[in-house]
Every structure is written in structure tokens, then in C-alpha cells.
Amino acid sequence: MPAIDIDRDAAHDAAQRELSKPIYPKESLTDRLGEWLQELLYRVIAKGSSIPGGWLTIAVLAIVVLVAFIVAVRIARGTMRTNRGGDAGLFGARELSAAEHRATAESYAAQGNWSAAIRHRLRAVARHLEETGLLNPVPGRTANELAHDAGELLPAFGGELRRAATVFNDVTYGEQPGAESDYRMLADLDEALRRHATPVGLDADTPDVPDTWAPLR
């Protein structure tokens, strides 16, 4: 049987067609963008000798393509965040008390790790509201759900709770750097909630309301 002679471009195209068949797993958008970049660079390099300007033109094109790829990845991540509602789950795998989350937050703040400090401080807020009986513990509760549920019982803090949830989601899903000012806002909210009286909708004379909600004197 005579040998089959196939050039490099034909072999490359055949491999691409084979991998595009439905039997192969579909890749993520980021993976597809990466493959598109590799494909483009492959074709440009393969035809480098015939491009006006030669390798200088190729180098400029490569830089432009790389910048476009980085922008596309950032847009894709933003789209993924939007599709998920931009709402991050509050708690991790390890269960801590409000005091432990608060201490952990202060430790991270002392190190200048504001993103981690923000996450633990809002967790301290959520855990405190659960420990004092205002909120029932709900597995998988998100930052936005916390702001909604607590805001209904504590309307005076509704705006601050929503802002705290937004900051938490930004540093957790949005890959935004944490800021000291945002952490201080969360710390002030935490302290104010700890000093606050009985929430709206609960009778101050009801015996099952925890004493920790009584005004501090």
C-alpha cells in the first residue's frame, strides 16, 4: 500500500476537525479563546515569510492578539459572574463562631489582607445574627440573602447590609482588591449590630428574645 503524503497544514486541519466532533468534551470559553490564539499564531508563523514586514509585523500582531485575548478573558469572567448573579456563598467548609470570624478578620486586617478580612468580617456579622436568634441558620446562605433577610428585620441597617454584601461579592467573585475603607465600614456595621436593640417585628417583652439584643448601657 503506498504511503499517504499529507503536508503539515492538512494534518493540522484534520486534527482540528476531529477534535470538533461531538464525542469530545466541550471546553470552557477561556479554553476556546486560548485555542483560538494558538491557532492564529500558528497560521501567522507558518506564513511569516510571505507577510509584508516579516517577523516585525508578526511580533506586532502577536502583541495585539495577546492584548485582545486578555481583554476577552476579563469580559468572559465578568459575564460568568453576571450569570451567577454575582452572589457568593458566605461560609466556607470550616464552621467558626462569630467571635472566631471576628478575630480572624482582625488578624488579616493587621496583615493588610483586606479581601480576606472583609470576607471574615461579614461572616462574623452573619454568624452573630444567627447566634443571637435573629436569623435561622440556612446552609448555603449568600451575602445578598443575608442583606435581604436581616434588612427586613433591621430596616435601619438595610442600606449598609446591601453595601456590605456588594463589597463581599466584589472581593470574592469579582476579583476586586479589598480596601481598608470597605473593611472599616464592615467593622462599624458589625459593632453597631452588636449594640442594637430588639429588631423590628420582635416584641421586646417576649422571653425567648436573647438578652444580647437588649440595649447596652
Coordinates of N, CA and C in Angstrom, one line a residue:
M1 N 0.9 -1.2 0.0 CA 0.0 0.0 0.0 C 0.9 1.2 0.0
P2 N 0.7 2.2 -0.9 CA 1.5 3.3 -1.0 C 1.3 4.2 0.2
A3 N 2.4 4.9 0.7 CA 2.3 5.8 1.8 C 1.5 7.0 1.5
I4 N 0.7 7.5 2.5 CA -0.1 8.7 2.3 C 0.7 9.9 2.6
D5 N 0.8 10.8 1.6 CA 1.6 12.0 1.8 C 0.7 13.2 2.2
I6 N 0.8 13.7 3.4 CA 0.0 14.8 3.8 C 0.8 15.9 4.4
D7 N 0.6 17.1 4.0 CA 1.5 18.2 4.5 C 1.1 18.6 5.9
R8 N 1.9 19.5 6.5 CA 1.6 19.9 7.8 C 0.3 20.7 8.0
D9 N 0.0 21.6 7.1 CA -1.3 22.3 7.2 C -2.5 21.4 7.1
A10 N -2.4 20.4 6.2 CA -3.5 19.5 6.1 C -3.7 18.6 7.3
A11 N -2.6 18.2 7.9 CA -2.6 17.4 9.1 C -3.2 18.2 10.3
H12 N -2.8 19.5 10.3 CA -3.3 20.3 11.4 C -4.8 20.5 11.3
D13 N -5.3 20.8 10.0 CA -6.7 21.0 9.8 C -7.5 19.7 10.1
A14 N -7.0 18.6 9.8 CA -7.6 17.3 10.0 C -7.8 17.0 11.5
A15 N -6.7 17.4 12.3 CA -6.8 17.2 13.7 C -7.8 18.1 14.3
Q16 N -7.9 19.4 13.8 CA -8.9 20.3 14.3 C -10.4 19.8 14.1
R17 N -10.6 19.2 12.9 CA -11.9 18.7 12.5 C -12.3 17.5 13.4
E18 N -11.3 16.7 13.7 CA -11.5 15.5 14.5 C -11.9 15.9 15.9
L19 N -11.2 16.9 16.5 CA -11.4 17.3 17.9 C -12.7 18.1 18.0
S20 N -13.3 18.6 16.9 CA -14.5 19.3 17.0 C -15.7 18.4 17.0
K21 N -15.5 17.1 16.9 CA -16.7 16.2 16.8 C -17.4 16.2 18.2
P22 N -18.7 15.9 18.2 CA -19.5 15.9 19.5 C -19.0 14.9 20.5
I23 N -18.2 13.9 20.1 CA -17.8 12.8 21.1 C -16.8 13.4 22.1
Y24 N -16.2 14.5 21.7 CA -15.1 15.0 22.6 C -15.8 16.1 23.6
P25 N -15.3 16.1 24.8 CA -15.9 17.1 25.8 C -15.7 18.5 25.3
K26 N -16.7 19.3 25.6 CA -16.7 20.7 25.3 C -15.9 21.5 26.3
E27 N -15.0 22.4 25.8 CA -14.2 23.2 26.7 C -14.8 24.5 27.1
S28 N -14.3 25.1 28.1 CA -14.8 26.4 28.6 C -14.5 27.5 27.6
L29 N -15.1 28.6 27.8 CA -14.9 29.8 26.9 C -13.4 30.2 27.0
T30 N -12.8 30.2 28.2 CA -11.4 30.6 28.3 C -10.5 29.6 27.5
D31 N -10.8 28.3 27.6 CA -10.0 27.3 26.8 C -10.2 27.6 25.3
R32 N -11.4 27.8 24.9 CA -11.6 28.1 23.5 C -10.9 29.3 23.0
L33 N -10.9 30.4 23.8 CA -10.1 31.6 23.5 C -8.6 31.3 23.3
G34 N -8.1 30.5 24.3 CA -6.7 30.1 24.2 C -6.4 29.3 23.0
E35 N -7.2 28.4 22.6 CA -7.0 27.6 21.4 C -7.1 28.5 20.1
W36 N -8.0 29.4 20.2 CA -8.1 30.4 19.0 C -6.8 31.2 18.9
L37 N -6.2 31.6 20.0 CA -5.0 32.4 20.0 C -3.9 31.5 19.4
Q38 N -3.8 30.2 19.9 CA -2.8 29.3 19.4 C -2.9 29.1 17.9
E39 N -4.1 28.9 17.4 CA -4.4 28.7 16.0 C -4.0 29.8 15.2
L40 N -4.3 31.1 15.7 CA -4.0 32.2 14.9 C -2.5 32.4 14.8
L41 N -1.8 32.2 15.9 CA -0.3 32.4 15.9 C 0.3 31.3 15.0
Y42 N -0.2 30.1 15.1 CA 0.3 29.0 14.2 C 0.2 29.4 12.7
R43 N -0.9 29.9 12.3 CA -1.1 30.3 10.9 C -0.2 31.5 10.5
V44 N -0.1 32.4 11.4 CA 0.8 33.6 11.1 C 2.2 33.2 11.0
I45 N 2.7 32.4 11.9 CA 4.1 31.9 11.9 C 4.4 31.1 10.6
A46 N 3.4 30.2 10.3 CA 3.5 29.4 9.1 C 3.7 30.2 7.9
K47 N 3.1 31.3 7.8 CA 3.1 32.2 6.6 C 4.0 33.4 6.8
G48 N 4.9 33.3 7.8 CA 5.7 34.5 8.1 C 6.5 35.1 7.0
S49 N 7.1 34.2 6.2 CA 7.9 34.6 5.1 C 7.2 35.4 4.0
S50 N 5.9 35.2 3.9 CA 5.1 35.9 2.9 C 4.4 37.2 3.4
I51 N 4.5 37.5 4.7 CA 3.8 38.6 5.2 C 4.7 39.9 5.1
P52 N 4.2 41.0 4.5 CA 5.0 42.2 4.4 C 5.5 42.6 5.8
G53 N 6.8 42.9 5.8 CA 7.4 43.3 7.1 C 8.0 42.2 7.8
G54 N 7.7 41.0 7.4 CA 8.3 39.8 8.0 C 8.0 39.6 9.5
W55 N 9.1 39.3 10.2 CA 8.9 39.0 11.6 C 8.5 40.2 12.5
L56 N 8.9 41.4 12.1 CA 8.5 42.6 12.8 C 7.0 42.7 12.8
T57 N 6.4 42.5 11.7 CA 4.9 42.5 11.6 C 4.3 41.4 12.4
I58 N 4.9 40.3 12.4 CA 4.4 39.1 13.2 C 4.4 39.5 14.7
A59 N 5.5 40.1 15.2 CA 5.7 40.5 16.6 C 4.6 41.5 17.0
V60 N 4.4 42.5 16.1 CA 3.3 43.5 16.5 C 2.0 42.8 16.5
L61 N 1.7 41.9 15.5 CA 0.4 41.2 15.5 C 0.2 40.4 16.8
A62 N 1.3 39.7 17.2 CA 1.3 38.8 18.4 C 0.9 39.6 19.6
I63 N 1.5 40.8 19.7 CA 1.2 41.7 20.9 C -0.2 42.1 20.9
V64 N -0.7 42.5 19.7 CA -2.1 43.0 19.6 C -3.1 41.8 20.0
V65 N -2.8 40.6 19.4 CA -3.6 39.5 19.7 C -3.6 39.1 21.2
L66 N -2.4 39.2 21.8 CA -2.3 38.9 23.3 C -3.1 39.9 24.1
V67 N -3.1 41.2 23.8 CA -3.9 42.2 24.5 C -5.4 41.9 24.3
A68 N -5.8 41.5 23.1 CA -7.2 41.2 22.8 C -7.6 40.0 23.6
F69 N -6.7 39.0 23.7 CA -7.0 37.8 24.5 C -7.3 38.1 25.9
I70 N -6.4 38.9 26.5 CA -6.5 39.3 27.9 C -7.8 40.0 28.2
V71 N -8.2 41.0 27.3 CA -9.4 41.7 27.4 C -10.6 40.8 27.3
A72 N -10.5 39.8 26.4 CA -11.6 38.9 26.2 C -11.8 38.0 27.4
V73 N -10.7 37.6 28.0 CA -10.8 36.7 29.2 C -11.5 37.5 30.3
R74 N -11.1 38.8 30.5 CA -11.7 39.6 31.6 C -13.2 39.8 31.3
I75 N -13.6 40.0 30.1 CA -15.0 40.1 29.8 C -15.8 38.8 30.0
A76 N -15.1 37.7 29.6 CA -15.8 36.4 29.9 C -16.0 36.2 31.3
R77 N -15.0 36.5 32.2 CA -15.1 36.3 33.6 C -16.2 37.2 34.2
G78 N -16.3 38.4 33.7 CA -17.4 39.3 34.1 C -18.8 38.8 33.7
T79 N -18.9 38.2 32.5 CA -20.1 37.6 32.1 C -20.5 36.4 33.0
M80 N -19.5 35.6 33.3 CA -19.8 34.4 34.2 C -20.3 34.9 35.5
R81 N -19.7 36.0 36.0 CA -20.1 36.5 37.3 C -21.5 37.0 37.3
T82 N -21.9 37.7 36.2 CA -23.2 38.2 36.0 C -24.2 37.0 35.9
N83 N -23.9 36.0 35.2 CA -24.8 34.9 35.0 C -25.0 34.2 36.3
R84 N -24.1 34.2 37.2 CA -24.2 33.6 38.5 C -24.9 34.5 39.5
G85 N -25.3 35.7 39.1 CA -26.0 36.6 39.9 C -25.0 37.4 40.8
G86 N -23.7 37.2 40.7 CA -22.7 38.0 41.5 C -22.9 37.8 43.0
D87 N -23.4 36.6 43.4 CA -23.7 36.5 44.8 C -22.9 35.3 45.3
A88 N -22.0 35.5 46.2 CA -21.1 34.5 46.8 C -21.7 33.9 48.0
G89 N -21.5 32.6 48.2 CA -21.9 31.9 49.5 C -21.0 32.5 50.6
L90 N -21.6 32.6 51.7 CA -20.9 33.3 52.8 C -19.8 32.4 53.5
F91 N -20.2 31.2 53.9 CA -19.3 30.4 54.7 C -18.5 29.4 53.9
G92 N -17.3 29.1 54.4 CA -16.5 28.1 53.8 C -16.8 26.7 54.4
A93 N -15.9 25.8 54.3 CA -16.1 24.4 54.8 C -16.0 24.4 56.3
R94 N -15.1 25.3 56.9 CA -14.9 25.2 58.3 C -15.9 26.1 59.0
E95 N -16.6 25.6 60.0 CA -17.5 26.4 60.8 C -16.9 27.1 62.0
L96 N -17.0 28.4 62.0 CA -16.5 29.2 63.1 C -17.6 30.0 63.8
S97 N -17.3 30.4 65.0 CA -18.3 31.3 65.7 C -18.1 32.7 65.2
A98 N -19.0 33.6 65.6 CA -18.9 35.0 65.3 C -17.6 35.6 65.8
A99 N -17.3 35.2 67.1 CA -16.1 35.7 67.7 C -14.8 35.3 67.0
E100 N -14.9 34.0 66.5 CA -13.7 33.5 65.8 C -13.5 34.1 64.4
H101 N -14.7 34.4 63.7 CA -14.6 35.1 62.4 C -14.1 36.5 62.7
R102 N -14.5 37.1 63.7 CA -14.1 38.5 64.0 C -12.6 38.6 64.3
A103 N -12.1 37.6 65.1 CA -10.7 37.6 65.4 C -9.9 37.3 64.2
T104 N -10.4 36.4 63.3 CA -9.7 36.1 62.1 C -9.6 37.3 61.2
A105 N -10.7 38.0 61.1 CA -10.8 39.3 60.3 C -9.8 40.3 60.8
E106 N -9.7 40.5 62.1 CA -8.8 41.5 62.6 C -7.3 41.0 62.3
S107 N -7.1 39.8 62.4 CA -5.7 39.3 62.1 C -5.3 39.6 60.7
Y108 N -6.3 39.3 59.7 CA -6.0 39.6 58.3 C -5.8 41.1 58.1
A109 N -6.7 41.9 58.8 CA -6.6 43.3 58.6 C -5.2 43.8 59.1
A110 N -4.7 43.3 60.2 CA -3.4 43.7 60.7 C -2.3 43.4 59.7
Q111 N -2.5 42.3 58.8 CA -1.5 42.0 57.8 C -1.7 42.8 56.5
G112 N -2.8 43.5 56.4 CA -3.1 44.3 55.2 C -3.8 43.4 54.2
N113 N -4.3 42.3 54.5 CA -5.0 41.4 53.6 C -6.5 41.8 53.7
W114 N -6.9 42.8 53.0 CA -8.2 43.4 53.2 C -9.3 42.5 52.6
S115 N -9.0 41.8 51.6 CA -10.0 40.9 51.0 C -10.4 39.8 51.9
A116 N -9.4 39.1 52.5 CA -9.8 38.1 53.5 C -10.4 38.7 54.7
A117 N -10.0 39.8 55.1 CA -10.6 40.5 56.3 C -12.0 40.8 56.1
I118 N -12.3 41.3 54.9 CA -13.7 41.6 54.5 C -14.6 40.4 54.6
R119 N -14.1 39.3 54.0 CA -14.9 38.1 54.0 C -15.2 37.6 55.4
H120 N -14.2 37.6 56.2 CA -14.4 37.0 57.6 C -15.3 38.0 58.4
R121 N -15.2 39.3 58.2 CA -16.0 40.2 59.0 C -17.5 40.1 58.6
L122 N -17.8 39.9 57.4 CA -19.2 39.7 57.0 C -19.7 38.4 57.6
R123 N -18.8 37.4 57.6 CA -19.2 36.1 58.2 C -19.5 36.3 59.6
A124 N -18.7 37.1 60.3 CA -18.9 37.4 61.7 C -20.3 38.0 61.9
V125 N -20.7 39.0 61.0 CA -22.0 39.6 61.1 C -23.1 38.5 61.0
A126 N -23.0 37.7 59.9 CA -24.0 36.7 59.7 C -24.1 35.7 60.9
R127 N -22.9 35.3 61.4 CA -22.9 34.3 62.5 C -23.5 34.9 63.7
H128 N -23.2 36.2 64.0 CA -23.7 36.9 65.2 C -25.3 36.9 65.1
L129 N -25.8 37.2 63.9 CA -27.3 37.3 63.8 C -27.9 35.9 64.0
E130 N -27.2 34.9 63.6 CA -27.7 33.5 63.9 C -27.6 33.2 65.3
E131 N -26.4 33.5 65.9 CA -26.2 33.1 67.3 C -27.2 33.8 68.3
T132 N -27.6 35.0 67.9 CA -28.5 35.8 68.8 C -30.0 35.4 68.5
G133 N -30.2 34.6 67.5 CA -31.6 34.2 67.2 C -32.3 35.0 66.2
L134 N -31.7 36.1 65.7 CA -32.5 36.9 64.8 C -32.7 36.1 63.5
L135 N -31.7 35.5 63.0 CA -31.8 34.7 61.7 C -31.6 33.2 62.0
N136 N -32.4 32.4 61.4 CA -32.2 31.0 61.4 C -31.0 30.6 60.6
P137 N -30.1 29.7 61.0 CA -29.0 29.2 60.1 C -29.6 28.6 58.9
V138 N -29.1 29.0 57.7 CA -29.5 28.5 56.4 C -28.3 28.0 55.7
P139 N -28.1 26.7 55.4 CA -27.0 26.2 54.6 C -26.9 26.9 53.3
G140 N -25.7 27.4 52.9 CA -25.6 28.0 51.6 C -26.1 29.4 51.5
R141 N -26.4 30.0 52.6 CA -26.9 31.4 52.5 C -25.8 32.3 51.9
T142 N -26.3 33.2 51.0 CA -25.4 34.1 50.3 C -25.4 35.4 50.9
A143 N -24.4 36.3 50.5 CA -24.3 37.6 51.0 C -25.6 38.4 50.7
N144 N -26.1 38.3 49.5 CA -27.3 39.1 49.2 C -28.5 38.6 50.0
E145 N -28.6 37.3 50.2 CA -29.7 36.8 51.0 C -29.6 37.2 52.5
L146 N -28.4 37.3 53.0 CA -28.2 37.9 54.3 C -28.7 39.3 54.4
A147 N -28.3 40.1 53.4 CA -28.7 41.5 53.4 C -30.2 41.6 53.3
H148 N -30.8 40.8 52.5 CA -32.3 40.8 52.4 C -33.0 40.4 53.7
D149 N -32.6 39.2 54.2 CA -33.2 38.7 55.4 C -33.1 39.6 56.6
A150 N -31.8 40.0 56.9 CA -31.5 40.8 58.0 C -32.1 42.2 57.8
G151 N -32.1 42.7 56.6 CA -32.6 44.0 56.3 C -34.1 44.2 56.6
E152 N -34.9 43.1 56.4 CA -36.3 43.1 56.7 C -36.6 43.3 58.2
L153 N -35.8 42.7 59.0 CA -35.9 42.8 60.5 C -35.2 44.0 61.0
L154 N -34.2 44.5 60.3 CA -33.4 45.6 60.8 C -33.4 46.7 59.7
P155 N -34.5 47.3 59.3 CA -34.6 48.2 58.2 C -33.6 49.4 58.3
A156 N -33.3 49.8 59.5 CA -32.3 50.9 59.6 C -30.9 50.6 59.1
F157 N -30.6 49.3 59.0 CA -29.3 48.8 58.6 C -29.4 48.3 57.1
G158 N -30.6 48.4 56.5 CA -30.7 47.8 55.2 C -29.7 48.2 54.2
G159 N -29.5 49.6 54.1 CA -28.5 50.1 53.1 C -27.1 49.6 53.4
E160 N -26.7 49.6 54.6 CA -25.4 49.2 55.0 C -25.2 47.7 54.7
L161 N -26.2 46.9 55.0 CA -26.1 45.5 54.7 C -26.0 45.2 53.2
R162 N -26.7 45.9 52.4 CA -26.6 45.7 51.0 C -25.2 46.1 50.5
R163 N -24.7 47.2 51.0 CA -23.4 47.6 50.6 C -22.3 46.6 51.0
A164 N -22.5 46.1 52.2 CA -21.6 45.0 52.7 C -21.6 43.8 51.8
A165 N -22.8 43.4 51.4 CA -22.9 42.2 50.5 C -22.3 42.5 49.2
T166 N -22.4 43.7 48.7 CA -21.8 44.1 47.4 C -20.2 44.0 47.5
V167 N -19.7 44.5 48.6 CA -18.3 44.5 48.8 C -17.8 43.1 48.9
F168 N -18.5 42.2 49.7 CA -18.1 40.8 49.8 C -18.1 40.1 48.5
N169 N -19.1 40.3 47.7 CA -19.2 39.7 46.4 C -18.1 40.2 45.4
D170 N -17.8 41.5 45.5 CA -16.7 42.1 44.7 C -15.4 41.4 44.9
V171 N -15.0 41.2 46.2 CA -13.7 40.6 46.5 C -13.7 39.1 46.4
T172 N -14.9 38.5 46.4 CA -14.9 37.0 46.3 C -15.1 36.5 44.9
Y173 N -16.1 37.1 44.1 CA -16.4 36.7 42.8 C -15.8 37.7 41.8
G174 N -15.8 38.9 42.1 CA -15.4 39.9 41.1 C -13.9 40.2 41.0
E175 N -13.1 39.5 41.9 CA -11.6 39.6 41.9 C -11.2 41.1 42.1
Q176 N -12.0 41.8 42.8 CA -11.6 43.2 43.1 C -10.8 43.2 44.3
P177 N -9.8 44.1 44.4 CA -8.9 44.1 45.6 C -9.7 44.7 46.8
G178 N -9.5 44.2 47.9 CA -10.2 44.7 49.1 C -9.5 46.0 49.5
A179 N -10.3 46.9 50.1 CA -9.9 48.2 50.5 C -10.1 48.4 52.0
E180 N -9.2 49.1 52.7 CA -9.3 49.3 54.1 C -10.6 50.0 54.5
S181 N -11.0 51.0 53.6 CA -12.2 51.7 53.9 C -13.4 50.8 53.9
D182 N -13.4 49.8 53.0 CA -14.5 48.9 53.0 C -14.5 48.0 54.2
Y183 N -13.3 47.6 54.7 CA -13.3 46.7 55.9 C -13.7 47.5 57.1
R184 N -13.3 48.8 57.2 CA -13.8 49.6 58.3 C -15.3 49.8 58.3
M185 N -15.9 49.9 57.2 CA -17.3 50.0 57.1 C -18.0 48.8 57.6
L186 N -17.4 47.6 57.2 CA -18.0 46.3 57.7 C -17.8 46.2 59.2
A187 N -16.6 46.6 59.7 CA -16.4 46.5 61.2 C -17.3 47.4 61.9
D188 N -17.6 48.6 61.4 CA -18.5 49.5 62.1 C -19.9 48.9 62.1
L189 N -20.3 48.3 61.0 CA -21.6 47.7 60.9 C -21.7 46.5 61.9
D190 N -20.7 45.8 62.0 CA -20.7 44.6 62.9 C -20.8 45.1 64.4
E191 N -20.1 46.2 64.7 CA -20.2 46.7 66.1 C -21.6 47.3 66.3
A192 N -22.1 48.0 65.3 CA -23.4 48.6 65.5 C -24.5 47.6 65.7
L193 N -24.4 46.5 65.0 CA -25.4 45.4 65.1 C -25.3 44.7 66.5
R194 N -24.1 44.7 67.0 CA -23.9 44.0 68.3 C -24.5 44.9 69.4
R195 N -24.6 46.2 69.2 CA -25.1 47.2 70.2 C -26.6 47.4 70.0
H196 N -27.2 46.9 68.9 CA -28.6 47.3 68.5 C -29.6 46.6 69.4
A197 N -30.7 47.3 69.6 CA -31.8 46.8 70.4 C -32.6 45.8 69.6
T198 N -33.8 45.3 70.1 CA -34.6 44.3 69.5 C -35.0 44.7 68.1
P199 N -34.8 43.8 67.1 CA -35.2 44.1 65.7 C -36.7 44.3 65.5
V200 N -37.0 45.0 64.4 CA -38.4 45.2 64.1 C -39.1 43.8 63.9
G201 N -40.4 43.7 64.4 CA -41.1 42.5 64.3 C -41.0 41.6 65.4
L202 N -40.1 41.9 66.4 CA -40.0 41.1 67.6 C -40.4 41.9 68.8
D203 N -41.2 41.3 69.7 CA -41.6 42.0 70.9 C -40.5 42.0 71.9
A204 N -40.1 43.2 72.4 CA -39.0 43.3 73.4 C -39.3 42.6 74.6
D205 N -40.7 42.4 74.9 CA -41.0 41.7 76.2 C -41.1 40.2 76.0
T206 N -41.0 39.7 74.8 CA -41.0 38.2 74.5 C -39.9 37.6 75.2
P207 N -40.1 36.5 76.1 CA -39.0 36.0 76.8 C -38.0 35.2 76.0
D208 N -38.3 34.8 74.8 CA -37.3 34.0 74.0 C -36.4 34.9 73.2
V209 N -36.5 36.2 73.3 CA -35.6 37.1 72.6 C -34.3 37.1 73.4
P210 N -33.1 36.8 72.8 CA -31.9 36.7 73.5 C -31.5 38.0 74.2
D211 N -30.9 37.9 75.4 CA -30.6 39.1 76.1 C -29.6 40.0 75.4
T212 N -28.8 39.4 74.5 CA -27.7 40.1 73.8 C -28.3 41.2 72.9
W213 N -29.7 41.2 72.6 CA -30.3 42.2 71.8 C -30.8 43.4 72.7
A214 N -30.6 43.3 74.0 CA -31.0 44.4 74.9 C -30.0 45.5 74.7
P215 N -30.5 46.8 74.8 CA -29.6 47.9 74.7 C -28.5 47.9 75.7
L216 N -27.3 48.2 75.3 CA -26.2 48.2 76.2 C -26.2 49.6 76.9
R217 N -25.9 49.6 78.2 CA -25.9 50.8 79.0 C -24.5 51.0 79.6

